[in-house]
PDB file of C-alpha atoms in Angstrom:
ATOM      1  CA  GLN A   1       7.039 -60.623-149.912  1.00 81.00           C
ATOM      2  CA  VAL A   2       7.528 -57.681-152.201  1.00 84.00           C
ATOM      3  CA  GLN A   3       4.528 -55.315-152.521  1.00 92.00           C
ATOM      4  CA  LEU A   4       4.023 -52.529-155.030  1.00 96.00           C
ATOM      5  CA  VAL A   5       0.965 -50.315-154.732  1.00 97.00           C
ATOM      6  CA  GLU A   6       0.020 -47.832-157.493  1.00 98.00           C
ATOM      7  CA  SER A   7      -2.047 -44.708-156.939  1.00 97.00           C
ATOM      8  CA  GLY A   8      -2.996 -41.541-158.777  1.00 98.00           C
ATOM      9  CA  GLY A   9      -5.143 -43.023-161.560  1.00 97.00           C
ATOM     10  CA  GLY A  10      -8.371 -41.402-162.638  1.00 97.00           C
ATOM     11  CA  SER A  11     -10.354 -39.805-165.430  1.00 98.00           C
ATOM     12  CA  VAL A  12      -9.023 -36.735-167.394  1.00 98.00           C
ATOM     13  CA  GLN A  13      -9.629 -34.965-170.628  1.00 98.00           C
ATOM     14  CA  ALA A  14      -7.380 -35.263-173.645  1.00 98.00           C
ATOM     15  CA  GLY A  15      -4.512 -32.916-173.305  1.00 98.00           C
ATOM     16  CA  GLU A  16      -4.428 -32.877-169.547  1.00 98.00           C
ATOM     17  CA  SER A  17      -1.777 -34.375-167.239  1.00 98.00           C
ATOM     18  CA  LEU A  18      -1.671 -37.004-164.526  1.00 98.00           C
ATOM     19  CA  THR A  19       0.976 -38.365-162.187  1.00 98.00           C
ATOM     20  CA  LEU A  20       1.004 -41.890-161.016  1.00 98.00           C
ATOM     21  CA  ALA A  21       2.861 -43.088-157.866  1.00 98.00           C
ATOM     22  CA  CYS A  22       4.036 -46.561-156.925  1.00 97.00           C
ATOM     23  CA  SER A  23       4.980 -47.251-153.309  1.00 96.00           C
ATOM     24  CA  GLY A  24       7.290 -50.202-152.668  1.00 93.00           C
ATOM     25  CA  SER A  25       7.486 -52.375-149.563  1.00 90.00           C
ATOM     26  CA  ARG A  26      11.206 -52.548-149.853  1.00 88.00           C
ATOM     27  CA  TYR A  27      14.146 -50.658-151.290  1.00 87.00           C
ATOM     28  CA  PHE A  28      15.363 -51.683-154.641  1.00 89.00           C
ATOM     29  CA  GLY A  29      19.109 -51.079-155.009  1.00 89.00           C
ATOM     30  CA  SER A  30      21.318 -50.187-157.884  1.00 91.00           C
ATOM     31  CA  ASP A  31      21.061 -53.605-159.459  1.00 93.00           C
ATOM     32  CA  TYR A  32      17.372 -53.185-160.020  1.00 94.00           C
ATOM     33  CA  CYS A  33      15.184 -51.815-162.780  1.00 96.00           C
ATOM     34  CA  MET A  34      11.809 -50.150-162.211  1.00 97.00           C
ATOM     35  CA  GLY A  35       9.242 -49.755-164.885  1.00 98.00           C
ATOM     36  CA  TRP A  36       5.661 -48.664-165.764  1.00 98.00           C
ATOM     37  CA  PHE A  37       3.444 -50.779-168.007  1.00 98.00           C
ATOM     38  CA  ARG A  38      -0.066 -50.489-169.346  1.00 98.00           C
ATOM     39  CA  GLN A  39      -2.752 -52.757-170.605  1.00 98.00           C
ATOM     40  CA  ALA A  40      -5.732 -51.566-172.595  1.00 97.00           C
ATOM     41  CA  PRO A  41      -8.832 -53.746-172.995  1.00 93.00           C
ATOM     42  CA  GLY A  42      -8.197 -56.487-175.569  1.00 95.00           C
ATOM     43  CA  LYS A  43      -4.562 -55.637-175.900  1.00 97.00           C
ATOM     44  CA  ALA A  44      -1.339 -57.025-174.616  1.00 98.00           C
ATOM     45  CA  ARG A  45       0.508 -55.444-171.697  1.00 98.00           C
ATOM     46  CA  GLU A  46       3.206 -53.034-172.962  1.00 98.00           C
ATOM     47  CA  GLY A  47       6.032 -51.171-171.319  1.00 98.00           C
ATOM     48  CA  VAL A  48       5.865 -47.394-171.322  1.00 98.00           C
ATOM     49  CA  ALA A  49       8.797 -46.369-169.231  1.00 98.00           C
ATOM     50  CA  SER A  50      11.843 -47.812-167.308  1.00 98.00           C
ATOM     51  CA  ILE A  51      14.555 -46.490-165.130  1.00 97.00           C
ATOM     52  CA  PHE A  52      17.705 -48.322-164.259  1.00 97.00           C
ATOM     53  CA  ASN A  53      18.629 -47.685-160.688  1.00 94.00           C
ATOM     54  CA  GLY A  54      22.356 -48.125-161.331  1.00 94.00           C
ATOM     55  CA  ASP A  55      22.788 -44.961-163.363  1.00 94.00           C
ATOM     56  CA  GLY A  56      19.354 -43.494-163.597  1.00 95.00           C
ATOM     57  CA  SER A  57      19.105 -44.036-167.296  1.00 97.00           C
ATOM     58  CA  THR A  58      15.524 -44.069-168.679  1.00 97.00           C
ATOM     59  CA  TYR A  59      13.853 -45.501-171.665  1.00 98.00           C
ATOM     60  CA  TYR A  60      10.593 -44.786-173.368  1.00 98.00           C
ATOM     61  CA  PRO A  61       8.951 -46.263-176.507  1.00 98.00           C
ATOM     62  CA  ASP A  62       8.059 -43.828-179.215  1.00 97.00           C
ATOM     63  CA  SER A  63       4.397 -43.968-178.350  1.00 96.00           C
ATOM     64  CA  VAL A  64       5.008 -41.978-175.145  1.00 98.00           C
ATOM     65  CA  LYS A  65       8.393 -40.423-175.613  1.00 98.00           C
ATOM     66  CA  GLY A  66       8.282 -36.724-174.865  1.00 98.00           C
ATOM     67  CA  ARG A  67       4.948 -37.015-173.051  1.00 98.00           C
ATOM     68  CA  PHE A  68       5.719 -39.405-170.158  1.00 98.00           C
ATOM     69  CA  THR A  69       8.449 -39.063-167.564  1.00 98.00           C
ATOM     70  CA  ILE A  70       9.548 -41.709-165.072  1.00 98.00           C
ATOM     71  CA  SER A  71      11.297 -40.698-161.834  1.00 97.00           C
ATOM     72  CA  LYS A  72      11.893 -42.113-158.348  1.00 95.00           C
ATOM     73  CA  ASP A  73      12.361 -41.067-154.833  1.00 93.00           C
ATOM     74  CA  SER A  74      14.591 -43.686-153.316  1.00 89.00           C
ATOM     75  CA  ALA A  75      14.238 -42.304-149.770  1.00 90.00           C
ATOM     76  CA  LYS A  76      10.492 -42.915-150.039  1.00 92.00           C
ATOM     77  CA  ASN A  77      10.771 -46.211-152.082  1.00 93.00           C
ATOM     78  CA  THR A  78       8.415 -44.539-154.466  1.00 96.00           C
ATOM     79  CA  LEU A  79       8.318 -44.498-158.264  1.00 97.00           C
ATOM     80  CA  TYR A  80       6.473 -41.915-160.284  1.00 98.00           C
ATOM     81  CA  LEU A  81       5.169 -41.592-163.804  1.00 98.00           C
ATOM     82  CA  ARG A  82       4.258 -38.125-164.998  1.00 98.00           C
ATOM     83  CA  MET A  83       1.974 -38.221-168.009  1.00 98.00           C
ATOM     84  CA  SER A  84       1.401 -35.082-170.039  1.00 98.00           C
ATOM     85  CA  ASN A  85      -0.750 -34.307-173.133  1.00 98.00           C
ATOM     86  CA  LEU A  86      -2.694 -37.429-172.529  1.00 98.00           C
ATOM     87  CA  LYS A  87      -4.553 -38.977-175.454  1.00 98.00           C
ATOM     88  CA  PRO A  88      -7.593 -41.240-175.497  1.00 97.00           C
ATOM     89  CA  GLU A  89      -5.322 -44.072-176.613  1.00 97.00           C
ATOM     90  CA  ASP A  90      -3.454 -43.798-173.304  1.00 98.00           C
ATOM     91  CA  THR A  91      -6.597 -45.196-171.603  1.00 98.00           C
ATOM     92  CA  ALA A  92      -5.478 -48.431-169.813  1.00 98.00           C
ATOM     93  CA  ILE A  93      -4.613 -49.968-166.511  1.00 98.00           C
ATOM     94  CA  TYR A  94      -1.182 -48.879-165.502  1.00 98.00           C
ATOM     95  CA  TYR A  95       1.100 -51.078-163.510  1.00 98.00           C
ATOM     96  CA  CYS A  96       4.375 -50.460-161.872  1.00 98.00           C
ATOM     97  CA  ALA A  97       6.990 -53.280-161.729  1.00 97.00           C
ATOM     98  CA  ALA A  98      10.443 -54.076-160.528  1.00 96.00           C
ATOM     99  CA  ASP A  99      13.083 -56.529-161.771  1.00 95.00           C
ATOM    100  CA  TYR A 100      16.643 -57.554-160.938  1.00 95.00           C
ATOM    101  CA  ALA A 101      18.749 -56.067-163.781  1.00 93.00           C
ATOM    102  CA  TYR A 102      22.063 -57.787-163.290  1.00 91.00           C
ATOM    103  CA  ASN A 103      23.667 -54.229-163.108  1.00 86.00           C
ATOM    104  CA  SER A 104      22.758 -53.745-166.833  1.00 92.00           C
ATOM    105  CA  ALA A 105      20.850 -50.843-168.227  1.00 93.00           C
ATOM    106  CA  THR A 106      20.537 -52.842-171.442  1.00 95.00           C
ATOM    107  CA  TYR A 107      18.810 -55.690-169.540  1.00 96.00           C
ATOM    108  CA  CYS A 108      16.407 -53.073-168.071  1.00 96.00           C
ATOM    109  CA  VAL A 109      15.314 -51.895-171.514  1.00 96.00           C
ATOM    110  CA  SER A 110      15.016 -55.499-172.822  1.00 96.00           C
ATOM    111  CA  ALA A 111      12.904 -56.458-169.858  1.00 96.00           C
ATOM    112  CA  LEU A 112      10.609 -53.529-170.429  1.00 97.00           C
ATOM    113  CA  THR A 113      10.083 -54.251-174.132  1.00 97.00           C
ATOM    114  CA  GLN A 114       9.572 -57.910-173.516  1.00 96.00           C
ATOM    115  CA  VAL A 115       7.411 -57.434-170.434  1.00 96.00           C
ATOM    116  CA  THR A 116       9.443 -59.808-168.314  1.00 96.00           C
ATOM    117  CA  PHE A 117       9.586 -57.952-165.001  1.00 96.00           C
ATOM    118  CA  ASN A 118       9.268 -60.105-161.880  1.00 95.00           C
ATOM    119  CA  TYR A 119       7.488 -57.952-159.298  1.00 96.00           C
ATOM    120  CA  TRP A 120       4.164 -56.312-160.118  1.00 97.00           C
ATOM    121  CA  GLY A 121       1.647 -54.009-158.546  1.00 97.00           C
ATOM    122  CA  GLN A 122      -2.139 -54.507-158.847  1.00 97.00           C
ATOM    123  CA  GLY A 123      -2.593 -51.572-161.281  1.00 97.00           C
ATOM    124  CA  THR A 124      -4.493 -48.288-161.422  1.00 98.00           C
ATOM    125  CA  GLN A 125      -7.002 -47.276-164.011  1.00 98.00           C
ATOM    126  CA  VAL A 126      -6.428 -44.229-166.297  1.00 98.00           C
ATOM    127  CA  ASN A 127      -9.259 -43.014-168.478  1.00 98.00           C
ATOM    128  CA  VAL A 128      -8.737 -40.304-171.082  1.00 98.00           C
ATOM    129  CA  SER A 129     -11.742 -38.876-172.790  1.00 98.00           C
ATOM    130  CA  SER A 130     -11.692 -36.801-176.001  1.00 95.00           C
TER     131      SER A 130
END
């Protein structure tokens, strides 16, 4: 059974930075896509970053572009999300996820925007105060 475990959440002030980590119980190969999502109270879950393992291409929605950076350490089966210049509206539970991407970076982006990843972590809380 695949397990994804997030860590690194916490409470910060607006403008500060935070890095989340996601440790996987297995190696996800080049056909897979990894992503970060968030869900704020009363709102739908939304994708904030994805990386296609096949070519390392990344995608960010406009809401976080330029502030969030997704990266991975394949040797450690670990995914990261570096969040800079955090805003109160970034407050949410953050989840990491993985999905089989059929060797397609386009599929990876679509799966992020439509929130259709198959494997999910339990989430880590991020609170940003003004």
